[in-house]
Structures are given as C-alpha cells and as structure tokens.
CSV table of N, CA, C and O in Angstrom, one decimal:
chain,number,residue,atom,x,y,z
A,1,MET,N,109.0,116.3,97.4
A,1,MET,CA,108.8,114.8,97.3
A,1,MET,C,110.1,114.2,97.9
A,1,MET,O,111.2,114.5,97.5
A,2,ILE,N,109.9,113.2,98.7
A,2,ILE,CA,111.1,112.4,99.2
A,2,ILE,C,111.5,111.5,98.1
A,2,ILE,O,110.8,110.7,97.6
A,3,THR,N,112.9,111.5,97.9
A,3,THR,CA,113.5,110.5,96.8
A,3,THR,C,114.2,109.4,97.4
A,3,THR,O,114.4,108.4,96.7
A,4,LYS,N,114.8,109.5,98.7
A,4,LYS,CA,115.5,108.5,99.2
A,4,LYS,C,115.6,108.7,100.7
A,4,LYS,O,115.7,109.8,101.2
A,5,ILE,N,115.4,107.6,101.6
A,5,ILE,CA,115.5,107.6,103.0
A,5,ILE,C,116.5,106.6,103.4
A,5,ILE,O,116.4,105.4,103.0
A,6,ASN,N,117.6,106.9,104.2
A,6,ASN,CA,118.4,106.0,104.9
A,6,ASN,C,118.3,106.1,106.3
A,6,ASN,O,118.3,107.2,106.9
A,7,ILE,N,118.0,105.0,107.0
A,7,ILE,CA,117.8,104.9,108.4
A,7,ILE,C,118.8,104.0,109.0
A,7,ILE,O,118.9,102.9,108.5
A,8,ASN,N,119.6,104.4,110.0
A,8,ASN,CA,120.5,103.4,110.7
A,8,ASN,C,120.4,103.5,112.2
A,8,ASN,O,120.4,104.7,112.8
A,9,ASN,N,120.4,102.4,112.9
A,9,ASN,CA,120.3,102.2,114.3
A,9,ASN,C,119.2,103.0,115.0
A,9,ASN,O,119.3,103.5,116.1
A,10,PHE,N,118.1,103.0,114.4
A,10,PHE,CA,116.9,103.6,115.0
A,10,PHE,C,115.8,102.6,115.4
A,10,PHE,O,115.2,102.0,114.4
A,11,LYS,N,115.5,102.4,116.6
A,11,LYS,CA,114.5,101.4,117.1
A,11,LYS,C,114.6,100.1,116.5
A,11,LYS,O,115.7,99.5,116.9
A,12,ALA,N,113.7,99.6,115.8
A,12,ALA,CA,113.7,98.3,115.2
A,12,ALA,C,114.5,98.1,113.9
A,12,ALA,O,114.7,97.0,113.4
A,13,ILE,N,115.1,99.3,113.5
A,13,ILE,CA,115.8,99.2,112.3
A,13,ILE,C,117.3,99.3,112.4
A,13,ILE,O,117.8,100.3,112.9
A,14,LYS,N,118.1,98.4,112.0
A,14,LYS,CA,119.5,98.4,111.9
A,14,LYS,C,120.0,99.2,110.8
A,14,LYS,O,120.8,100.2,111.0
A,15,SER,N,119.6,99.0,109.6
A,15,SER,CA,119.9,99.6,108.5
A,15,SER,C,118.8,99.5,107.4
A,15,SER,O,118.5,98.4,107.1
A,16,LEU,N,118.4,100.6,106.9
A,16,LEU,CA,117.3,100.5,105.8
A,16,LEU,C,117.4,101.6,104.8
A,16,LEU,O,117.7,102.9,105.2
A,17,MET,N,117.3,101.3,103.5
A,17,MET,CA,117.4,102.4,102.5
A,17,MET,C,116.0,102.2,101.7
A,17,MET,O,115.7,101.1,101.3
A,18,LEU,N,115.2,103.3,101.7
A,18,LEU,CA,114.0,103.2,101.0
A,18,LEU,C,114.0,104.3,99.8
A,18,LEU,O,114.5,105.4,100.0
A,19,VAL,N,113.4,103.9,98.7
A,19,VAL,CA,113.2,104.8,97.6
A,19,VAL,C,111.8,104.9,97.3
A,19,VAL,O,111.2,104.1,96.6
A,20,PRO,N,111.2,105.8,98.0
A,20,PRO,CA,109.6,105.9,98.0
A,20,PRO,C,109.1,106.3,96.6
A,20,PRO,O,109.8,106.9,95.8
A,21,THR,N,107.9,105.8,96.3
A,21,THR,CA,107.2,106.2,95.1
A,21,THR,C,105.9,107.0,95.4
A,21,THR,O,105.8,107.4,96.6
A,22,SER,N,105.1,107.2,94.5
A,22,SER,CA,103.9,108.0,94.8
A,22,SER,C,102.9,107.2,95.7
A,22,SER,O,102.1,107.9,96.4
A,23,LEU,N,103.0,105.9,95.8
A,23,LEU,CA,102.2,105.1,96.6
A,23,LEU,C,103.1,104.1,97.3
A,23,LEU,O,103.7,103.3,96.6
A,24,ASN,N,103.1,104.1,98.6
A,24,ASN,CA,103.9,103.1,99.4
A,24,ASN,C,103.0,102.4,100.5
A,24,ASN,O,102.3,103.0,101.1
A,25,LEU,N,103.2,101.1,100.5
A,25,LEU,CA,102.5,100.2,101.4
A,25,LEU,C,103.6,99.6,102.4
A,25,LEU,O,104.5,99.0,101.9
A,26,PHE,N,103.2,99.6,103.7
A,26,PHE,CA,104.1,99.0,104.6
A,26,PHE,C,103.3,97.7,105.2
A,26,PHE,O,102.3,97.9,105.8
A,27,MET,N,103.9,96.6,104.8
A,27,MET,CA,103.3,95.4,105.3
A,27,MET,C,104.3,94.5,106.2
A,27,MET,O,105.5,94.6,105.8
A,28,GLY,N,103.9,93.6,107.0
A,28,GLY,CA,104.8,92.8,107.6
A,28,GLY,C,104.3,92.4,109.1
A,28,GLY,O,103.3,92.9,109.5
A,29,LEU,N,105.1,91.6,109.7
A,29,LEU,CA,104.7,91.0,111.0
A,29,LEU,C,105.0,92.1,112.0
A,29,LEU,O,105.7,93.1,111.8
A,30,ASN,N,104.5,92.0,113.3
A,30,ASN,CA,104.7,92.9,114.3
A,30,ASN,C,106.2,93.0,114.6
A,30,ASN,O,106.9,92.0,114.6
A,31,GLY,N,106.7,94.2,114.9
A,31,GLY,CA,108.1,94.3,115.3
A,31,GLY,C,109.1,94.4,114.2
A,31,GLY,O,110.3,94.2,114.4
A,32,MET,N,108.6,94.5,113.0
A,32,MET,CA,109.5,94.5,111.8
A,32,MET,C,110.0,95.9,111.4
A,32,MET,O,110.7,96.1,110.5
A,33,GLY,N,109.3,97.0,111.9
A,33,GLY,CA,109.8,98.3,111.7
A,33,GLY,C,108.8,99.2,110.9
A,33,GLY,O,109.3,100.3,110.4
A,34,LYS,N,107.5,98.7,110.5
A,34,LYS,CA,106.7,99.6,109.8
A,34,LYS,C,106.4,100.9,110.5
A,34,LYS,O,106.5,102.0,109.9
A,35,SER,N,106.1,100.9,111.8
A,35,SER,CA,105.7,102.1,112.5
A,35,SER,C,107.0,103.0,112.7
A,35,SER,O,107.0,104.2,112.8
A,36,THR,N,108.2,102.2,112.9
A,36,THR,CA,109.4,103.0,113.0
A,36,THR,C,109.7,103.8,111.8
A,36,THR,O,110.3,104.9,112.0
A,37,VAL,N,109.4,103.4,110.6
A,37,VAL,CA,109.6,104.2,109.5
A,37,VAL,C,108.8,105.4,109.5
A,37,VAL,O,109.3,106.6,109.3
A,38,ILE,N,107.5,105.3,109.8
A,38,ILE,CA,106.6,106.5,110.0
A,38,ILE,C,107.2,107.4,111.2
A,38,ILE,O,107.3,108.6,111.0
A,39,GLN,N,107.6,106.8,112.2
A,39,GLN,CA,108.1,107.6,113.4
A,39,GLN,C,109.4,108.4,112.9
A,39,GLN,O,109.6,109.5,113.4
A,40,SER,N,110.2,107.7,112.2
A,40,SER,CA,111.5,108.4,111.7
A,40,SER,C,111.1,109.6,110.9
A,40,SER,O,111.7,110.7,111.0
A,41,LEU,N,110.1,109.7,110.0
A,41,LEU,CA,109.8,110.8,109.2
A,41,LEU,C,109.1,111.8,110.2
A,41,LEU,O,109.4,113.1,109.9
A,42,LEU,N,108.3,111.4,111.1
A,42,LEU,CA,107.7,112.5,112.1
A,42,LEU,C,108.8,113.1,112.9
A,42,LEU,O,108.9,114.3,113.2
A,43,LEU,N,109.8,112.2,113.3
A,43,LEU,CA,110.9,112.7,114.1
A,43,LEU,C,111.7,113.8,113.3
A,43,LEU,O,112.2,114.8,113.9
A,44,LEU,N,112.1,113.5,112.0
A,44,LEU,CA,112.7,114.4,111.2
A,44,LEU,C,112.0,115.7,111.1
A,44,LEU,O,112.6,116.7,111.2
A,45,ARG,N,110.7,115.6,110.8
A,45,ARG,CA,109.8,116.8,110.6
A,45,ARG,C,109.9,117.6,111.9
A,45,ARG,O,110.0,118.8,112.0
A,46,GLN,N,109.7,116.9,113.1
A,46,GLN,CA,109.7,117.6,114.4
A,46,GLN,C,110.9,118.2,114.6
A,46,GLN,O,111.1,119.4,115.1
A,47,SER,N,112.1,117.5,114.4
A,47,SER,CA,113.4,118.1,114.6
A,47,SER,C,113.7,119.3,113.6
A,47,SER,O,114.2,120.3,114.2
A,48,LEU,N,113.4,119.2,112.4
A,48,LEU,CA,113.5,120.4,111.6
A,48,LEU,C,112.7,121.6,112.0
A,48,LEU,O,113.1,122.7,111.8
A,49,LYS,N,111.5,121.3,112.4
A,49,LYS,CA,110.5,122.3,112.7
A,49,LYS,C,111.0,123.0,114.0
A,49,LYS,O,110.8,124.3,114.1
A,50,SER,N,111.6,122.3,114.9
A,50,SER,CA,112.1,122.9,116.2
A,50,SER,C,113.3,123.8,115.9
A,50,SER,O,113.7,124.6,116.7
A,51,GLY,N,114.0,123.7,114.8
A,51,GLY,CA,115.2,124.6,114.4
A,51,GLY,C,116.4,124.0,115.1
A,51,GLY,O,117.5,124.7,115.0
A,52,LEU,N,116.4,122.9,115.8
A,52,LEU,CA,117.6,122.4,116.5
A,52,LEU,C,118.5,121.7,115.5
A,52,LEU,O,118.1,121.2,114.5
A,53,LYS,N,119.7,121.7,116.0
A,53,LYS,CA,120.7,120.9,115.1
A,53,LYS,C,120.9,119.6,115.5
A,53,LYS,O,121.7,118.8,115.0
A,54,GLN,N,120.0,119.1,116.5
A,54,GLN,CA,120.0,117.7,116.9
A,54,GLN,C,118.6,117.2,116.9
A,54,GLN,O,117.6,117.9,116.6
A,55,LEU,N,118.5,115.9,117.1
A,55,LEU,CA,117.1,115.3,117.0
A,55,LEU,C,116.3,115.7,118.3
A,55,LEU,O,116.7,115.8,119.3
A,56,SER,N,115.1,116.1,117.9
A,56,SER,CA,114.1,116.5,119.0
A,56,SER,C,113.2,115.3,119.2
A,56,SER,O,112.1,115.1,118.6
A,57,LEU,N,113.6,114.4,120.2
A,57,LEU,CA,113.0,113.1,120.3
A,57,LEU,C,111.6,113.2,120.9
A,57,LEU,O,110.8,112.3,120.8
A,58,ASN,N,111.2,114.4,121.6
A,58,ASN,CA,110.0,114.4,122.2
A,58,ASN,C,109.4,115.8,121.9
A,58,ASN,O,110.0,116.9,122.0
A,59,GLY,N,108.2,115.8,121.4
A,59,GLY,CA,107.5,116.9,120.9
A,59,GLY,C,106.1,116.7,120.6
A,59,GLY,O,105.4,115.6,121.0
A,60,SER,N,105.4,117.5,119.8
A,60,SER,CA,103.9,117.4,119.5
A,60,SER,C,103.7,116.2,118.5
A,60,SER,O,102.6,115.7,118.4
A,61,MET,N,104.7,115.9,117.7
A,61,MET,CA,104.4,114.8,116.6
A,61,MET,C,104.8,113.4,117.0
A,61,MET,O,104.1,112.4,116.6
A,62,VAL,N,105.8,113.3,117.9
A,62,VAL,CA,106.2,112.0,118.3
A,62,VAL,C,106.9,112.1,119.6
A,62,VAL,O,107.7,113.1,119.9
A,63,GLU,N,106.7,111.1,120.5
A,63,GLU,CA,107.4,111.0,121.8
A,63,GLU,C,108.2,109.7,121.9
A,63,GLU,O,107.7,108.6,122.0
A,64,ILE,N,109.5,109.9,121.8
A,64,ILE,CA,110.4,108.7,121.7
A,64,ILE,C,110.9,108.4,123.1
A,64,ILE,O,111.1,107.1,123.4
A,65,GLY,N,111.2,109.4,123.9
A,65,GLY,CA,111.8,109.2,125.2
A,65,GLY,C,113.2,109.7,125.2
A,65,GLY,O,113.5,110.8,124.7
A,66,ARG,N,114.2,108.9,125.7
A,66,ARG,CA,115.6,109.2,125.6
A,66,ARG,C,116.3,108.6,124.4
A,66,ARG,O,115.7,107.9,123.8
A,67,GLY,N,117.6,109.0,124.3
A,67,GLY,CA,118.4,108.5,123.1
A,67,GLY,C,118.5,107.0,123.2
A,67,GLY,O,118.4,106.3,122.2
A,68,LYS,N,118.8,106.5,124.3
A,68,LYS,CA,118.8,105.0,124.5
A,68,LYS,C,117.5,104.3,124.0
A,68,LYS,O,117.7,103.1,123.5
A,69,ASP,N,116.4,104.9,124.2
A,69,ASP,CA,115.1,104.3,123.8
A,69,ASP,C,115.0,104.3,122.3
A,69,ASP,O,114.3,103.5,121.8
A,70,ALA,N,115.7,105.2,121.6
A,70,ALA,CA,115.6,105.3,120.2
A,70,ALA,C,116.7,104.4,119.5
A,70,ALA,O,116.5,104.2,118.3
A,71,LEU,N,117.6,104.1,120.2
A,71,LEU,CA,118.7,103.2,119.6
A,71,LEU,C,118.4,101.8,119.3
A,71,LEU,O,117.8,101.2,120.2
A,72,TYR,N,118.8,101.3,118.2
A,72,TYR,CA,118.6,99.9,117.9
A,72,TYR,C,119.3,99.0,118.9
A,72,TYR,O,120.4,99.3,119.3
A,73,ASN,N,118.6,98.0,119.3
A,73,ASN,CA,119.0,97.2,120.4
A,73,ASN,C,120.5,96.5,120.3
A,73,ASN,O,121.2,96.4,121.2
A,74,PHE,N,120.8,96.2,119.0
A,74,PHE,CA,122.1,95.4,118.7
A,74,PHE,C,123.1,96.4,118.0
A,74,PHE,O,123.9,95.9,117.2
A,75,ALA,N,122.9,97.7,118.2
A,75,ALA,CA,123.8,98.7,117.5
A,75,ALA,C,125.2,98.5,117.8
A,75,ALA,O,125.5,98.3,119.1
A,76,GLU,N,126.1,98.6,116.9
A,76,GLU,CA,127.5,98.4,117.2
A,76,GLU,C,128.1,99.8,117.7
A,76,GLU,O,129.2,99.8,118.4
A,77,THR,N,127.5,100.9,117.3
A,77,THR,CA,127.9,102.2,117.8
A,77,THR,C,126.6,102.8,118.4
A,77,THR,O,125.6,102.5,118.1
A,78,GLU,N,126.8,104.0,119.2
A,78,GLU,CA,125.7,104.6,119.8
A,78,GLU,C,125.3,105.8,118.9
A,78,GLU,O,124.8,106.8,119.4
A,79,LYS,N,125.4,105.6,117.6
A,79,LYS,CA,125.0,106.7,116.7
A,79,LYS,C,123.8,106.3,116.1
A,79,LYS,O,123.6,105.2,115.5
A,80,ILE,N,122.8,107.2,116.0
A,80,ILE,CA,121.6,107.1,115.1
A,80,ILE,C,121.7,108.0,113.9
A,80,ILE,O,122.1,109.2,114.1
A,81,HIS,N,121.4,107.5,112.8
A,81,HIS,CA,121.7,108.2,111.6
A,81,HIS,C,120.4,108.2,110.7
A,81,HIS,O,119.9,107.2,110.4
A,82,PHE,N,120.2,109.5,110.1
A,82,PHE,CA,119.1,109.6,109.2
A,82,PHE,C,119.7,110.4,108.0
A,82,PHE,O,120.4,111.4,108.2
A,83,ASP,N,119.3,109.9,106.8
A,83,ASP,CA,119.8,110.7,105.6
A,83,ASP,C,118.5,110.8,104.7
A,83,ASP,O,118.0,109.7,104.4
A,84,LEU,N,118.1,111.8,104.4
A,84,LEU,CA,116.7,112.0,103.6
A,84,LEU,C,117.1,113.0,102.3
A,84,LEU,O,117.5,114.1,102.6
A,85,ASP,N,116.8,112.4,101.2
A,85,ASP,CA,116.9,113.2,100.0
A,85,ASP,C,115.6,113.6,99.5
A,85,ASP,O,114.7,112.7,99.5
A,86,PHE,N,115.4,114.7,99.1
A,86,PHE,CA,114.1,115.2,98.7
A,86,PHE,C,114.2,116.3,97.7
A,86,PHE,O,115.3,117.0,97.5
A,87,VAL,N,113.1,116.5,96.8
A,87,VAL,CA,113.1,117.6,95.9
A,87,VAL,C,112.1,118.6,96.3
A,87,VAL,O,110.9,118.3,96.7
A,88,GLN,N,112.4,119.8,96.4
A,88,GLN,CA,111.5,120.9,96.8
A,88,GLN,C,111.7,122.1,95.8
A,88,GLN,O,112.8,122.5,95.7
A,89,ASP,N,110.7,122.6,95.3
A,89,ASP,CA,110.7,123.7,94.3
A,89,ASP,C,111.7,123.4,93.2
A,89,ASP,O,112.5,124.1,92.8
A,90,GLU,N,111.7,122.1,92.7
A,90,GLU,CA,112.4,121.6,91.6
A,90,GLU,C,113.9,121.7,91.9
A,90,GLU,O,114.8,121.5,91.0
A,91,GLU,N,114.2,121.7,93.2
A,91,GLU,CA,115.6,121.7,93.6
A,91,GLU,C,115.9,120.4,94.5
A,91,GLU,O,115.2,120.1,95.4
A,92,GLU,N,117.1,119.7,94.2
A,92,GLU,CA,117.4,118.5,95.1
A,92,GLU,C,118.0,119.0,96.4
A,92,GLU,O,118.8,119.8,96.4
A,93,ASN,N,117.5,118.3,97.5
A,93,ASN,CA,118.1,118.8,98.8
A,93,ASN,C,118.4,117.4,99.6
A,93,ASN,O,117.9,116.4,99.3
A,94,CYS,N,119.2,117.6,100.6
A,94,CYS,CA,119.5,116.6,101.5
A,94,CYS,C,119.5,117.0,102.9
A,94,CYS,O,119.9,118.0,103.2
A,95,LEU,N,118.9,116.2,103.8
A,95,LEU,CA,118.9,116.4,105.2
A,95,LEU,C,119.6,115.3,105.9
A,95,LEU,O,119.2,114.1,105.7
A,96,LEU,N,120.5,115.5,106.7
A,96,LEU,CA,121.3,114.6,107.3
A,96,LEU,C,121.3,114.9,108.8
A,96,LEU,O,121.7,115.9,109.3
A,97,TYR,N,121.0,113.8,109.5
A,97,TYR,CA,121.1,113.9,111.1
A,97,TYR,C,121.8,112.8,111.6
A,97,TYR,O,121.6,111.6,111.3
A,98,THR,N,122.9,113.0,112.3
A,98,THR,CA,123.5,111.9,113.1
A,98,THR,C,123.5,112.3,114.6
A,98,THR,O,123.9,113.5,115.0
A,99,SER,N,123.0,111.5,115.4
A,99,SER,CA,123.0,111.8,116.9
A,99,SER,C,123.6,110.7,117.7
A,99,SER,O,123.5,109.5,117.5
A,100,ASP,N,124.3,111.2,118.7
A,100,ASP,CA,124.9,110.3,119.6
A,100,ASP,C,123.8,109.9,120.6
A,100,ASP,O,123.4,110.8,121.4
A,101,ALA,N,123.3,108.7,120.7
A,101,ALA,CA,122.2,108.3,121.6
A,101,ALA,C,122.6,108.5,123.1
A,101,ALA,O,121.7,108.7,123.8
A,102,ALA,N,123.8,108.4,123.4
A,102,ALA,CA,124.2,108.6,124.7
A,102,ALA,C,124.1,110.0,125.3
A,102,ALA,O,123.8,110.3,126.5
A,103,ASP,N,124.0,110.9,124.3
A,103,ASP,CA,123.9,112.4,124.7
A,103,ASP,C,122.4,112.8,124.8
A,103,ASP,O,122.2,113.9,125.3
A,104,GLU,N,121.5,112.1,124.2
A,104,GLU,CA,120.1,112.5,124.1
A,104,GLU,C,119.4,112.3,125.5
A,104,GLU,O,119.6,111.3,126.2
C-alpha cells in the first residue's frame, strides 16, 4: 500500500504531497492535475517494471513524450522528482526518482 507520494515539476504539478487512504477521490476543474497524479503512478510503475534507473516516459502504460513534455511549465529547475513511500510484505520501502528533463 502506498503511504505517501511527493511529486515535483511534473506536467501540471509544481509540488504535491499526498497521503493516500483506502479510498481516494480526485475532483477539480480541468487542468488542475487529476490525470497527472494517475499518470505519475503509471509512469513510476512503468519505469520500475522496465528495470531502468531513469524514468521510462514512453511504454505500454503511459506515453508522455520527451522530458520537456513532462516538465512543469514554470519549473525553476529542469528536474522532475518523484518520492513514493509504500509498505510491502509488512516492510516500509521508498522509491525515489529524480530525472533531468533536458536529458530525456
């Protein structure tokens, strides 16, 4: 189970920290980041599944494009950052990805 999600500089999200529960609803106006949160989870799953040490922006789960396409429009740095805390087999784990959007 995911216990915390931090997203920085990804698409419509400048900075977001979520602490999910057993039921989560995403509501809001268009362009507020609802789909981006779901895409970030798919992107992390896709990147982890590919075994790469970098983000796998294009694959069977999600097609983002290039690094510049994934970068928040008003980002102060060209770094996309994901931090995911989760519990698996009663053990706490952390998954951290920081990617330079210019290199993607």
